mmCIF file of C-alpha atoms and ligand atoms in Angstrom:
data_model
loop_
_atom_site.group_PDB
_atom_site.id
_atom_site.type_symbol
_atom_site.label_atom_id
_atom_site.label_comp_id
_atom_site.label_asym_id
_atom_site.label_seq_id
_atom_site.Cartn_x
_atom_site.Cartn_y
_atom_site.Cartn_z
ATOM 1 C CA MET M 6 25.227 -14.726 7.892
ATOM 2 C CA THR M 7 22.268 -14.372 10.195
ATOM 3 C CA ALA M 8 20.146 -17.259 11.351
ATOM 4 C CA PHE M 9 17.054 -16.481 9.280
ATOM 5 C CA TYR M 10 18.452 -18.253 6.221
ATOM 6 C CA LEU M 11 18.930 -21.471 8.170
ATOM 7 C CA SER M 12 15.714 -21.708 10.134
ATOM 8 C CA LYS M 13 12.686 -23.797 9.246
ATOM 9 C CA PRO M 14 9.284 -22.081 9.146
ATOM 10 C CA TYR M 15 7.266 -22.496 12.338
ATOM 11 C CA ASP M 16 3.810 -23.906 11.698
ATOM 12 C CA PRO M 17 1.558 -22.675 14.519
ATOM 13 C CA PRO M 18 -1.295 -24.936 15.643
ATOM 14 C CA GLN M 19 -4.914 -23.799 15.658
ATOM 15 C CA ALA M 20 -6.130 -23.336 19.260
ATOM 16 C CA PRO M 21 -8.680 -25.918 20.475
ATOM 17 C CA GLN M 22 -12.368 -24.950 20.380
ATOM 18 C CA ASN M 23 -12.682 -24.966 24.151
ATOM 19 C CA LEU M 24 -9.736 -23.122 25.622
ATOM 20 C CA PRO M 25 -8.633 -24.431 29.041
ATOM 21 C CA LEU M 26 -9.044 -21.144 30.917
ATOM 22 C CA ASP M 27 -8.019 -22.471 34.319
ATOM 23 C CA ARG M 28 -4.871 -24.347 33.312
ATOM 24 C CA PRO M 29 -1.308 -22.964 33.065
ATOM 25 C CA TRP M 30 -0.266 -21.909 29.571
ATOM 26 C CA ALA M 31 3.344 -21.647 28.353
ATOM 27 C CA LEU M 32 2.146 -18.721 26.202
ATOM 28 C CA LEU M 33 1.270 -16.807 29.354
ATOM 29 C CA GLY M 34 4.400 -17.756 31.297
ATOM 30 C CA GLY M 35 2.712 -20.548 33.236
ATOM 31 C CA ASN M 36 -0.307 -18.405 34.123
ATOM 32 C CA SER M 37 -3.746 -19.657 33.240
ATOM 33 C CA PRO M 38 -5.791 -17.231 31.117
ATOM 34 C CA GLN M 39 -7.832 -16.568 34.293
ATOM 35 C CA GLN M 40 -4.704 -15.657 36.280
ATOM 36 C CA PHE M 41 -3.290 -13.621 33.412
ATOM 37 C CA MET M 42 -6.470 -11.560 33.111
ATOM 38 C CA LYS M 43 -6.616 -11.029 36.856
ATOM 39 C CA SER M 44 -2.992 -10.030 37.405
ATOM 40 C CA TYR M 45 -1.667 -8.569 34.151
ATOM 41 C CA TRP M 46 -4.326 -7.692 31.567
ATOM 42 C CA HIS M 47 -4.641 -3.938 31.165
ATOM 43 C CA LYS M 48 -2.535 -3.558 34.336
ATOM 44 C CA LYS M 49 1.139 -4.459 33.990
ATOM 45 C CA PRO M 50 3.717 -5.831 31.518
ATOM 46 C CA LEU M 51 4.640 -9.499 31.383
ATOM 47 C CA LEU M 52 7.776 -10.915 29.777
ATOM 48 C CA VAL M 53 7.420 -14.572 28.781
ATOM 49 C CA ARG M 54 10.523 -16.548 27.877
ATOM 50 C CA GLY M 55 9.655 -19.542 25.699
ATOM 51 C CA ALA M 56 6.032 -18.476 25.203
ATOM 52 C CA ILE M 57 6.084 -20.771 22.169
ATOM 53 C CA PRO M 58 8.121 -23.736 23.483
ATOM 54 C CA ALA M 59 8.559 -25.238 19.986
ATOM 55 C CA PHE M 60 11.249 -22.632 19.255
ATOM 56 C CA LYS M 61 13.485 -23.622 22.183
ATOM 57 C CA LEU M 62 12.973 -27.301 21.530
ATOM 58 C CA ALA M 63 13.915 -26.962 17.866
ATOM 59 C CA LYS M 64 16.986 -24.882 18.712
ATOM 60 C CA ARG M 65 18.149 -27.528 21.185
ATOM 61 C CA GLN M 66 17.821 -30.128 18.444
ATOM 62 C CA GLY M 67 19.955 -28.007 16.135
ATOM 63 C CA GLU M 68 17.070 -27.176 13.778
ATOM 64 C CA PRO M 69 16.073 -23.617 14.698
ATOM 65 C CA LEU M 70 12.646 -22.337 13.723
ATOM 66 C CA GLY M 71 11.856 -19.010 12.118
ATOM 67 C CA SER M 72 8.744 -17.157 11.093
ATOM 68 C CA ALA M 73 6.034 -18.990 9.164
ATOM 69 C CA ILE M 74 6.191 -16.165 6.622
ATOM 70 C CA SER M 75 9.409 -15.421 4.762
ATOM 71 C CA ALA M 76 10.791 -11.928 4.197
ATOM 72 C CA GLU M 77 10.109 -12.336 0.474
ATOM 73 C CA GLU M 78 6.452 -13.160 1.145
ATOM 74 C CA LEU M 79 6.111 -10.149 3.443
ATOM 75 C CA PHE M 80 7.590 -7.844 0.815
ATOM 76 C CA LYS M 81 5.154 -9.224 -1.725
ATOM 77 C CA ILE M 82 2.227 -8.678 0.638
ATOM 78 C CA SER M 83 3.345 -5.061 1.152
ATOM 79 C CA SER M 84 2.865 -4.427 -2.587
ATOM 80 C CA ASN M 85 -0.851 -5.214 -2.264
ATOM 81 C CA ASP M 86 -2.846 -1.984 -2.059
ATOM 82 C CA ALA M 87 -5.514 -3.681 0.088
ATOM 83 C CA VAL M 88 -2.922 -4.116 2.852
ATOM 84 C CA GLU M 89 -2.145 -1.318 5.279
ATOM 85 C CA SER M 90 1.647 -1.040 5.368
ATOM 86 C CA ARG M 91 4.231 1.476 6.578
ATOM 87 C CA LEU M 92 7.976 1.793 6.119
ATOM 88 C CA ILE M 93 9.904 3.520 8.876
ATOM 89 C CA LYS M 94 13.549 4.468 8.657
ATOM 90 C CA ALA M 95 15.696 5.722 11.510
ATOM 91 C CA LYS M 96 18.661 8.135 11.393
ATOM 92 C CA PRO M 97 16.935 10.374 10.453
ATOM 93 C CA TRP M 98 13.360 9.268 11.127
ATOM 94 C CA THR M 99 11.243 8.997 7.981
ATOM 95 C CA PHE M 100 7.845 7.482 7.436
ATOM 96 C CA THR M 101 6.137 6.273 4.222
ATOM 97 C CA ASP M 102 2.760 4.615 3.671
ATOM 98 C CA GLY M 103 2.482 1.581 1.369
ATOM 99 C CA PRO M 104 1.869 -0.139 -0.961
ATOM 100 C CA PHE M 105 5.558 -0.706 -1.728
ATOM 101 C CA LYS M 106 7.346 -1.899 -4.826
ATOM 102 C CA LYS M 107 10.133 -4.358 -4.041
ATOM 103 C CA LYS M 108 12.816 -1.827 -4.962
ATOM 104 C CA SER M 109 11.555 0.774 -2.482
ATOM 105 C CA ILE M 110 12.156 -1.579 0.476
ATOM 106 C CA PRO M 111 15.761 -1.578 1.768
ATOM 107 C CA SER M 112 17.638 -4.861 1.425
ATOM 108 C CA LEU M 113 17.608 -7.214 4.417
ATOM 109 C CA ASN M 114 21.265 -6.557 5.077
ATOM 110 C CA SER M 115 20.972 -2.788 5.243
ATOM 111 C CA PRO M 116 20.378 -1.288 8.719
ATOM 112 C CA ASP M 117 17.843 0.960 10.454
ATOM 113 C CA TRP M 118 14.527 0.309 8.728
ATOM 114 C CA THR M 119 11.355 -1.522 9.542
ATOM 115 C CA LEU M 120 8.311 -2.489 7.508
ATOM 116 C CA LEU M 121 4.964 -2.811 9.335
ATOM 117 C CA LEU M 122 2.063 -4.797 7.908
ATOM 118 C CA GLN M 123 -1.397 -4.640 9.491
ATOM 119 C CA GLY M 124 -4.283 -7.115 9.329
ATOM 120 C CA MET M 125 -2.022 -10.071 8.595
ATOM 121 C CA GLU M 126 -4.609 -12.582 9.883
ATOM 122 C CA ALA M 127 -6.349 -12.063 6.545
ATOM 123 C CA ARG M 128 -3.180 -12.644 4.519
ATOM 124 C CA HIS M 129 -1.692 -15.807 5.953
ATOM 125 C CA PRO M 130 -3.239 -18.814 7.725
ATOM 126 C CA ALA M 131 -0.356 -18.918 10.248
ATOM 127 C CA ALA M 132 -1.288 -15.420 11.441
ATOM 128 C CA ALA M 133 -4.966 -16.414 11.720
ATOM 129 C CA LYS M 134 -3.965 -19.454 13.785
ATOM 130 C CA ILE M 135 -1.877 -17.350 16.178
ATOM 131 C CA LEU M 136 -4.917 -15.102 16.704
ATOM 132 C CA SER M 137 -6.987 -18.154 17.648
ATOM 133 C CA TRP M 138 -4.826 -18.536 20.795
ATOM 134 C CA PHE M 139 -6.085 -15.233 22.138
ATOM 135 C CA ARG M 140 -9.800 -15.992 22.187
ATOM 136 C CA PHE M 141 -9.819 -15.885 25.970
ATOM 137 C CA ILE M 142 -10.123 -12.126 25.435
ATOM 138 C CA PRO M 143 -13.434 -10.748 24.051
ATOM 139 C CA ASP M 144 -13.539 -10.499 20.247
ATOM 140 C CA ALA M 145 -14.920 -6.959 20.616
ATOM 141 C CA ARG M 146 -11.490 -5.861 21.907
ATOM 142 C CA LEU M 147 -9.443 -7.423 19.098
ATOM 143 C CA ASP M 148 -7.832 -5.143 16.575
ATOM 144 C CA ASP M 149 -5.564 -7.248 14.399
ATOM 145 C CA LEU M 150 -2.251 -9.015 13.991
ATOM 146 C CA MET M 151 0.545 -6.773 12.767
ATOM 147 C CA ILE M 152 3.886 -8.077 11.534
ATOM 148 C CA SER M 153 7.063 -6.028 11.548
ATOM 149 C CA ILE M 154 10.168 -7.013 9.645
ATOM 150 C CA ALA M 155 13.346 -5.030 10.166
ATOM 151 C CA GLY M 156 16.969 -4.612 9.198
ATOM 152 C CA LEU M 157 19.613 -4.569 11.931
ATOM 153 C CA GLY M 158 18.893 -1.667 14.315
ATOM 154 C CA GLY M 159 15.406 -1.159 12.840
ATOM 155 C CA GLY M 160 12.507 -0.058 15.037
ATOM 156 C CA VAL M 161 9.805 2.579 15.318
ATOM 157 C CA GLY M 162 11.467 4.529 18.120
ATOM 158 C CA PRO M 163 10.458 4.967 21.767
ATOM 159 C CA HIS M 164 6.686 5.478 21.919
ATOM 160 C CA TYR M 165 3.542 4.349 23.669
ATOM 161 C CA ASP M 166 0.323 2.809 22.347
ATOM 162 C CA SER M 167 -3.287 3.108 23.478
ATOM 163 C CA TYR M 168 -3.714 -0.614 22.881
ATOM 164 C CA ASP M 169 -2.978 -3.784 24.790
ATOM 165 C CA VAL M 170 -0.408 -5.684 22.774
ATOM 166 C CA PHE M 171 1.262 -9.104 22.783
ATOM 167 C CA LEU M 172 4.635 -8.786 21.029
ATOM 168 C CA ILE M 173 5.696 -12.235 19.845
ATOM 169 C CA GLN M 174 9.257 -12.648 18.615
ATOM 170 C CA MET M 175 9.143 -14.812 15.498
ATOM 171 C CA SER M 176 12.472 -14.418 13.752
ATOM 172 C CA GLY M 177 15.843 -13.031 14.832
ATOM 173 C CA ARG M 178 16.214 -11.187 18.135
ATOM 174 C CA ARG M 179 14.792 -7.878 19.280
ATOM 175 C CA ARG M 180 15.882 -5.762 22.224
ATOM 176 C CA TRP M 181 12.864 -4.372 24.078
ATOM 177 C CA ARG M 182 13.295 -1.515 26.507
ATOM 178 C CA ILE M 183 10.285 -0.352 28.484
ATOM 179 C CA SER M 184 9.337 2.267 31.033
ATOM 180 C CA GLU M 185 6.297 2.988 33.174
ATOM 181 C CA GLN M 186 7.171 6.697 33.086
ATOM 182 C CA LYS M 187 4.381 9.237 33.563
ATOM 183 C CA ASP M 188 5.816 11.735 31.090
ATOM 184 C CA LEU M 189 4.410 10.678 27.715
ATOM 185 C CA SER M 190 4.990 13.926 25.838
ATOM 186 C CA LEU M 191 5.945 13.484 22.194
ATOM 187 C CA ASN M 192 8.656 15.110 20.137
ATOM 188 C CA PRO M 193 6.734 17.625 17.976
ATOM 189 C CA ASP M 194 9.432 17.827 15.302
ATOM 190 C CA LEU M 195 9.272 14.242 14.078
ATOM 191 C CA PRO M 196 7.023 12.641 11.439
ATOM 192 C CA LEU M 197 6.085 9.795 13.804
ATOM 193 C CA LYS M 198 5.031 9.508 17.407
ATOM 194 C CA ILE M 199 8.292 9.416 19.342
ATOM 195 C CA LEU M 200 8.659 10.276 23.015
ATOM 196 C CA LYS M 201 10.539 13.427 23.923
ATOM 197 C CA ARG M 202 12.194 11.665 26.852
ATOM 198 C CA PHE M 203 12.556 7.921 27.403
ATOM 199 C CA GLN M 204 13.725 6.718 30.816
ATOM 200 C CA VAL M 205 14.453 3.019 30.383
ATOM 201 C CA GLU M 206 13.447 0.898 33.390
ATOM 202 C CA HIS M 207 13.774 -2.636 31.945
ATOM 203 C CA GLU M 208 15.660 -4.091 29.035
ATOM 204 C CA TRP M 209 15.331 -7.582 27.598
ATOM 205 C CA ASP M 210 16.631 -9.299 24.453
ATOM 206 C CA LEU M 211 13.846 -11.456 23.064
ATOM 207 C CA GLU M 212 14.660 -14.634 21.156
ATOM 208 C CA PRO M 213 12.310 -16.318 18.705
ATOM 209 C CA GLY M 214 9.434 -17.831 20.703
ATOM 210 C CA ASP M 215 9.619 -15.213 23.505
ATOM 211 C CA MET M 216 6.771 -12.775 24.081
ATOM 212 C CA LEU M 217 6.241 -9.441 25.796
ATOM 213 C CA TYR M 218 2.764 -8.304 26.835
ATOM 214 C CA LEU M 219 2.264 -4.563 27.286
ATOM 215 C CA PRO M 220 -0.851 -2.798 28.541
ATOM 216 C CA PRO M 221 -1.635 0.669 27.114
ATOM 217 C CA HIS M 222 0.573 3.664 27.888
ATOM 218 C CA ILE M 223 3.754 1.766 28.732
ATOM 219 C CA ALA M 224 6.634 3.520 26.992
ATOM 220 C CA HIS M 225 8.556 1.042 24.834
ATOM 221 C CA ASP M 226 11.203 0.750 22.159
ATOM 222 C CA GLY M 227 12.090 -2.396 20.213
ATOM 223 C CA ILE M 228 15.318 -2.562 18.229
ATOM 224 C CA ALA M 229 16.144 -5.394 15.822
ATOM 225 C CA LEU M 230 19.335 -7.216 16.819
ATOM 226 C CA ASP M 231 19.368 -9.332 13.649
ATOM 227 C CA ALA M 232 18.623 -8.591 10.021
ATOM 228 C CA GLY M 233 15.190 -9.959 9.090
ATOM 229 C CA CYS M 234 13.937 -9.653 12.701
ATOM 230 C CA GLN M 235 10.192 -10.338 12.781
ATOM 231 C CA THR M 236 7.833 -9.388 15.591
ATOM 232 C CA TRP M 237 4.182 -10.365 15.425
ATOM 233 C CA SER M 238 1.937 -8.078 17.482
ATOM 234 C CA VAL M 239 -1.528 -9.130 18.512
ATOM 235 C CA GLY M 240 -3.233 -5.825 19.278
ATOM 236 C CA PHE M 241 -6.380 -5.160 21.292
ATOM 237 C CA ARG M 242 -8.134 -1.856 20.719
ATOM 238 C CA ALA M 243 -10.167 0.239 23.109
ATOM 239 C CA GLN M 244 -12.334 3.085 21.861
ATOM 240 C CA SER M 245 -13.055 6.248 23.799
ATOM 241 C CA TYR M 246 -16.395 6.379 25.618
ATOM 242 C CA LYS M 247 -17.227 9.310 23.353
ATOM 243 C CA GLU M 248 -16.752 7.145 20.263
ATOM 244 C CA ILE M 249 -18.802 4.262 21.664
ATOM 245 C CA LEU M 250 -21.673 6.541 22.697
ATOM 246 C CA GLN M 251 -21.671 8.603 19.510
ATOM 247 C CA GLU M 252 -21.627 5.488 17.328
ATOM 248 C CA GLY M 253 -24.367 3.885 19.444
ATOM 249 C CA LEU M 254 -26.461 7.051 19.369
ATOM 250 C CA TRP M 255 -26.447 7.575 15.634
ATOM 251 C CA ARG M 256 -27.345 3.936 15.027
ATOM 252 C CA LEU M 257 -30.150 4.334 17.538
ATOM 253 C CA ALA M 258 -31.306 7.444 15.632
ATOM 254 C CA GLU M 259 -31.257 5.429 12.389
ATOM 255 C CA SER M 260 -33.319 2.639 13.945
ATOM 256 C CA LEU M 261 -36.174 5.133 14.516
ATOM 257 C CA GLU M 262 -36.700 4.954 10.736
ATOM 258 C CA ASN M 263 -38.504 1.665 11.221
ATOM 259 C CA LEU M 264 -41.120 2.942 13.702
ATOM 260 C CA PRO M 265 -44.374 3.905 11.916
ATOM 261 C CA GLU M 266 -45.847 5.564 15.003
ATOM 262 C CA LEU M 267 -43.113 8.205 14.754
ATOM 263 C CA GLU M 268 -44.302 9.201 11.276
ATOM 264 C CA LYS M 269 -47.314 10.924 12.880
ATOM 265 C CA ARG M 270 -46.999 14.680 13.203
ATOM 266 C CA PHE M 271 -46.919 16.651 16.380
ATOM 267 C CA ALA M 272 -50.443 17.826 17.291
ATOM 268 C CA ASP M 273 -51.311 20.535 19.821
ATOM 269 C CA PRO M 274 -55.068 20.946 20.029
ATOM 270 C CA LYS M 275 -54.574 21.767 23.715
ATOM 271 C CA GLN M 276 -52.277 24.758 23.014
ATOM 272 C CA THR M 277 -53.615 27.883 24.768
ATOM 273 C CA ALA M 278 -53.143 31.478 23.709
ATOM 274 C CA THR M 279 -49.648 32.557 24.782
ATOM 275 C CA SER M 280 -47.961 35.838 25.656
ATOM 276 C CA GLN M 281 -44.509 34.194 25.266
ATOM 277 C CA ALA M 282 -44.593 33.112 21.650
ATOM 278 C CA GLU M 283 -40.764 32.813 21.578
ATOM 279 C CA GLN M 284 -40.687 29.911 24.040
ATOM 280 C CA LEU M 285 -40.419 26.257 23.078
ATOM 281 C CA PRO M 286 -44.006 25.112 23.694
ATOM 282 C CA GLU M 287 -44.672 23.174 26.908
ATOM 283 C CA GLU M 288 -46.969 20.880 24.987
ATOM 284 C CA LEU M 289 -44.129 19.850 22.636
ATOM 285 C CA ILE M 290 -41.776 19.186 25.559
ATOM 286 C CA LYS M 291 -44.400 17.078 27.293
ATOM 287 C CA GLN M 292 -45.170 14.974 24.237
ATOM 288 C CA VAL M 293 -41.527 14.399 23.245
ATOM 289 C CA ALA M 294 -40.708 13.392 26.827
ATOM 290 C CA GLN M 295 -43.514 10.868 26.629
ATOM 291 C CA LYS M 296 -42.211 9.432 23.346
ATOM 292 C CA LEU M 297 -38.653 9.105 24.770
ATOM 293 C CA ASN M 298 -40.088 7.320 27.730
ATOM 294 C CA ASN M 299 -42.209 4.946 25.647
ATOM 295 C CA LEU M 300 -39.265 4.127 23.380
ATOM 296 C CA LYS M 301 -37.039 3.549 26.451
ATOM 297 C CA LEU M 302 -34.409 5.748 24.872
ATOM 298 C CA ASP M 303 -32.753 6.352 28.205
ATOM 299 C CA ARG M 304 -32.161 2.649 28.878
ATOM 300 C CA ILE M 305 -28.925 0.767 28.195
ATOM 301 C CA GLU M 306 -30.767 -2.108 26.424
ATOM 302 C CA THR M 307 -31.922 0.376 23.814
ATOM 303 C CA PHE M 308 -28.338 1.464 23.132
ATOM 304 C CA LEU M 309 -26.689 -1.940 23.076
ATOM 305 C CA PRO M 310 -27.813 -3.085 19.590
ATOM 306 C CA GLY M 311 -26.212 0.029 18.065
ATOM 307 C CA ILE M 312 -23.048 -0.475 20.061
ATOM 308 C CA ALA M 313 -22.845 -4.184 19.155
ATOM 309 C CA ALA M 314 -23.360 -3.297 15.492
ATOM 310 C CA TYR M 315 -20.640 -0.656 15.694
ATOM 311 C CA LEU M 316 -18.104 -2.929 17.393
ATOM 312 C CA SER M 317 -18.735 -5.612 14.761
ATOM 313 C CA GLU M 318 -17.811 -3.236 11.901
ATOM 314 C CA PRO M 319 -14.857 -4.572 9.885
ATOM 315 C CA LYS M 320 -11.742 -2.448 9.429
ATOM 316 C CA PRO M 321 -12.216 0.259 6.784
ATOM 317 C CA GLN M 322 -9.524 -1.446 4.657
ATOM 318 C CA ALA M 323 -11.286 -4.830 4.745
ATOM 319 C CA PHE M 324 -12.026 -6.195 1.302
ATOM 320 C CA PHE M 325 -14.541 -8.978 0.678
ATOM 321 C CA ASP M 326 -14.597 -10.610 -2.706
ATOM 322 C CA GLY M 327 -18.243 -11.536 -3.131
ATOM 323 C CA THR M 328 -17.770 -12.982 -6.600
ATOM 324 C CA ALA M 329 -15.181 -15.533 -5.473
ATOM 325 C CA ARG M 330 -17.675 -18.369 -5.722
ATOM 326 C CA GLU M 331 -21.182 -18.129 -7.096
ATOM 327 C CA LEU M 332 -23.794 -20.609 -5.923
ATOM 328 C CA SER M 333 -27.597 -20.648 -6.023
ATOM 329 C CA PRO M 334 -29.372 -20.819 -2.635
ATOM 330 C CA LYS M 335 -30.010 -24.507 -3.325
ATOM 331 C CA GLU M 336 -26.374 -25.252 -4.193
ATOM 332 C CA PHE M 337 -25.324 -23.272 -1.129
ATOM 333 C CA GLY M 338 -27.557 -25.482 1.046
ATOM 334 C CA ILE M 339 -26.005 -28.625 -0.448
ATOM 335 C CA GLN M 340 -22.486 -27.280 0.056
ATOM 336 C CA LEU M 341 -23.280 -26.600 3.711
ATOM 337 C CA THR M 342 -23.801 -30.313 4.284
ATOM 338 C CA LYS M 343 -20.398 -31.104 2.773
ATOM 339 C CA GLN M 344 -18.073 -28.384 3.931
ATOM 340 C CA ALA M 345 -17.746 -26.009 6.889
ATOM 341 C CA LEU M 346 -18.737 -22.410 6.305
ATOM 342 C CA LYS M 347 -16.316 -19.972 7.998
ATOM 343 C CA PRO M 348 -16.122 -16.246 8.522
ATOM 344 C CA HIS M 349 -13.723 -14.487 6.128
ATOM 345 C CA PRO M 350 -10.629 -13.530 8.196
ATOM 346 C CA GLN M 351 -11.654 -9.872 8.087
ATOM 347 C CA THR M 352 -15.264 -10.532 9.081
ATOM 348 C CA ARG M 353 -16.143 -9.487 12.614
ATOM 349 C CA LEU M 354 -18.856 -11.297 14.561
ATOM 350 C CA LEU M 355 -20.319 -10.349 17.917
ATOM 351 C CA THR M 356 -23.303 -11.592 19.847
ATOM 352 C CA LEU M 357 -25.679 -9.706 22.094
ATOM 353 C CA GLY M 358 -27.872 -12.240 23.877
ATOM 354 C CA ALA M 359 -29.359 -14.382 21.114
ATOM 355 C CA ARG M 360 -28.695 -11.777 18.419
ATOM 356 C CA VAL M 361 -25.662 -11.952 16.148
ATOM 357 C CA TYR M 362 -24.000 -8.944 14.524
ATOM 358 C CA CYS M 363 -21.811 -9.476 11.498
ATOM 359 C CA ASN M 364 -19.772 -6.688 9.934
ATOM 360 C CA GLY M 365 -22.021 -3.998 11.381
ATOM 361 C CA GLU M 366 -25.358 -5.685 10.707
ATOM 362 C CA ASP M 367 -27.886 -7.579 12.781
ATOM 363 C CA VAL M 368 -28.020 -10.858 10.833
ATOM 364 C CA THR M 369 -30.430 -12.791 13.069
ATOM 365 C CA THR M 370 -33.543 -10.615 13.521
ATOM 366 C CA GLY M 371 -36.341 -11.859 11.248
ATOM 367 C CA GLN M 372 -34.368 -14.971 10.196
ATOM 368 C CA THR M 373 -35.404 -18.615 10.620
ATOM 369 C CA GLY M 374 -34.442 -20.479 13.792
ATOM 370 C CA ALA M 375 -31.976 -22.665 11.863
ATOM 371 C CA THR M 376 -30.256 -19.635 10.351
ATOM 372 C CA GLN M 377 -30.005 -17.948 13.736
ATOM 373 C CA LYS M 378 -28.479 -21.093 15.202
ATOM 374 C CA ALA M 379 -25.945 -21.293 12.374
ATOM 375 C CA TRP M 380 -24.921 -17.668 13.022
ATOM 376 C CA ARG M 381 -24.429 -18.366 16.706
ATOM 377 C CA ALA M 382 -22.129 -21.280 15.821
ATOM 378 C CA LEU M 383 -20.227 -19.044 13.401
ATOM 379 C CA ALA M 384 -19.788 -16.390 16.085
ATOM 380 C CA SER M 385 -18.653 -18.731 18.855
ATOM 381 C CA LYS M 386 -16.905 -21.577 17.001
ATOM 382 C CA LYS M 387 -15.944 -19.655 13.867
ATOM 383 C CA GLN M 388 -17.511 -22.323 11.702
ATOM 384 C CA PHE M 389 -20.786 -23.986 10.811
ATOM 385 C CA GLN M 390 -21.655 -27.123 8.937
ATOM 386 C CA GLY M 391 -24.981 -28.925 8.780
ATOM 387 C CA SER M 392 -28.122 -29.497 6.829
ATOM 388 C CA MET M 393 -30.589 -26.641 6.650
ATOM 389 C CA VAL M 394 -34.143 -26.737 5.418
ATOM 390 C CA LYS M 395 -34.727 -24.873 2.176
ATOM 391 C CA ILE M 396 -32.588 -21.753 1.931
ATOM 392 C CA GLU M 397 -34.305 -18.691 0.506
ATOM 393 C CA GLU M 398 -32.673 -15.949 -1.537
ATOM 394 C CA ASN M 399 -32.979 -13.525 1.412
ATOM 395 C CA ASP M 400 -31.544 -15.845 4.022
ATOM 396 C CA SER M 401 -28.870 -13.796 5.834
ATOM 397 C CA LEU M 402 -26.369 -16.695 5.757
ATOM 398 C CA PHE M 403 -26.709 -16.922 1.996
ATOM 399 C CA GLU M 404 -26.506 -13.140 1.620
ATOM 400 C CA ALA M 405 -23.366 -13.022 3.774
ATOM 401 C CA PHE M 406 -21.851 -15.799 1.650
ATOM 402 C CA GLU M 407 -22.692 -13.844 -1.522
ATOM 403 C CA ALA M 408 -21.043 -10.737 -0.038
ATOM 404 C CA GLY M 409 -17.867 -12.710 0.709
ATOM 405 C CA TRP M 410 -18.311 -12.282 4.490
ATOM 406 C CA LEU M 411 -18.570 -16.054 4.887
ATOM 407 C CA VAL M 412 -16.520 -18.542 2.894
ATOM 408 C CA PHE M 413 -16.251 -22.310 2.450
HETATM 409 C C1 SIN Z 514 7.483 -3.372 16.050
HETATM 410 O O1 SIN Z 514 7.051 -4.527 15.934
HETATM 411 O O2 SIN Z 514 8.571 -3.057 15.582
HETATM 412 C C2 SIN Z 514 6.714 -2.300 16.744
HETATM 413 C C3 SIN Z 514 5.621 -2.776 17.547
HETATM 414 C C4 SIN Z 514 5.253 -1.754 18.609
HETATM 415 O O3 SIN Z 514 6.107 -1.200 19.253
HETATM 416 O O4 SIN Z 514 4.075 -1.511 18.857
HETATM 417 CO CO1 CO Z 515 4.198 -0.020 20.188
#
């Protein structure tokens, strides 16, 4: 029998509020977050043996640790249609999207399959706690925590990602093979992204508690060496410049809605008689150029609110249950003095100067000073508790609570 039946669940600690950025971390192989960012981040792979020392310690004491989430729990989560899940089988390669009924997932003891579950930080507190360790990297870059569970030999095949990823071994062993090869062409005949050629340069067997960091475009292949092998991947996204600019630009276009001076119509009392009626009038060009200039549409500061709003959008699959707890604004204010308000695990918060963006919206402009301060605490500390003066119906904190974006 494989070890996963014997191991105790690992209970990860929540990271401290103020991360020691200049001190060595076991998680980063003895590098401080500052050193890690300077030498490895978005540059080169890093293998860390004993990234979570608790695993080695427990093994030495004869009480091995395993994942905080059991296989059974993961299978149950994969039946939820709000969870993005995929089942991949090898020999031959097949690919199915979830949700999955229990009977459509191969048994733990059968080989060559893997189940991938995205956005797990919203499904289990242990996954949310693991994410808290990575807040030395900007929140804007974070994608999510994905968990894979596999039968012996299971994997997704040799491929590359466009993301930075920390692959944490949580249960059983996985053999990782990687390559910095230039040739990243894919096999066109397969239902998933698998490299045509894979020239292995390094190979490591990861034990529970080990971690492999990979920057984008490193070819890699992870194969489960034990049934019930679990790998937790903390992924960091990066959009194309095109996407960032397009998203920023359309939000900027939308923000023109709120400018009354733009409601006025173009006027050309100075237009002279023309012999080139087909040409775009000079007068129109001159006036529009003036408006662009006045609105500072060519300046980065004008774009940034749209970009911050865009990067704070939750995942399309995010689901917020606004009816979970109904309180009046007054009751909400009282509750705030008793209990910490926290962002829902799928809520995204970003700040731009003093402004806070939550799930795609500017939640601070036009709000009271106390509300703005509370939002800044929520964005940086991920929680807020305190007494507020009277809370109105249209207070953005209260509205976000009603929408399920913030929870007690
Ligand atoms: C896995 O956990 O099996 C796959 C993760 C990856 O290669 O990105
Ligand atoms: Co990958």
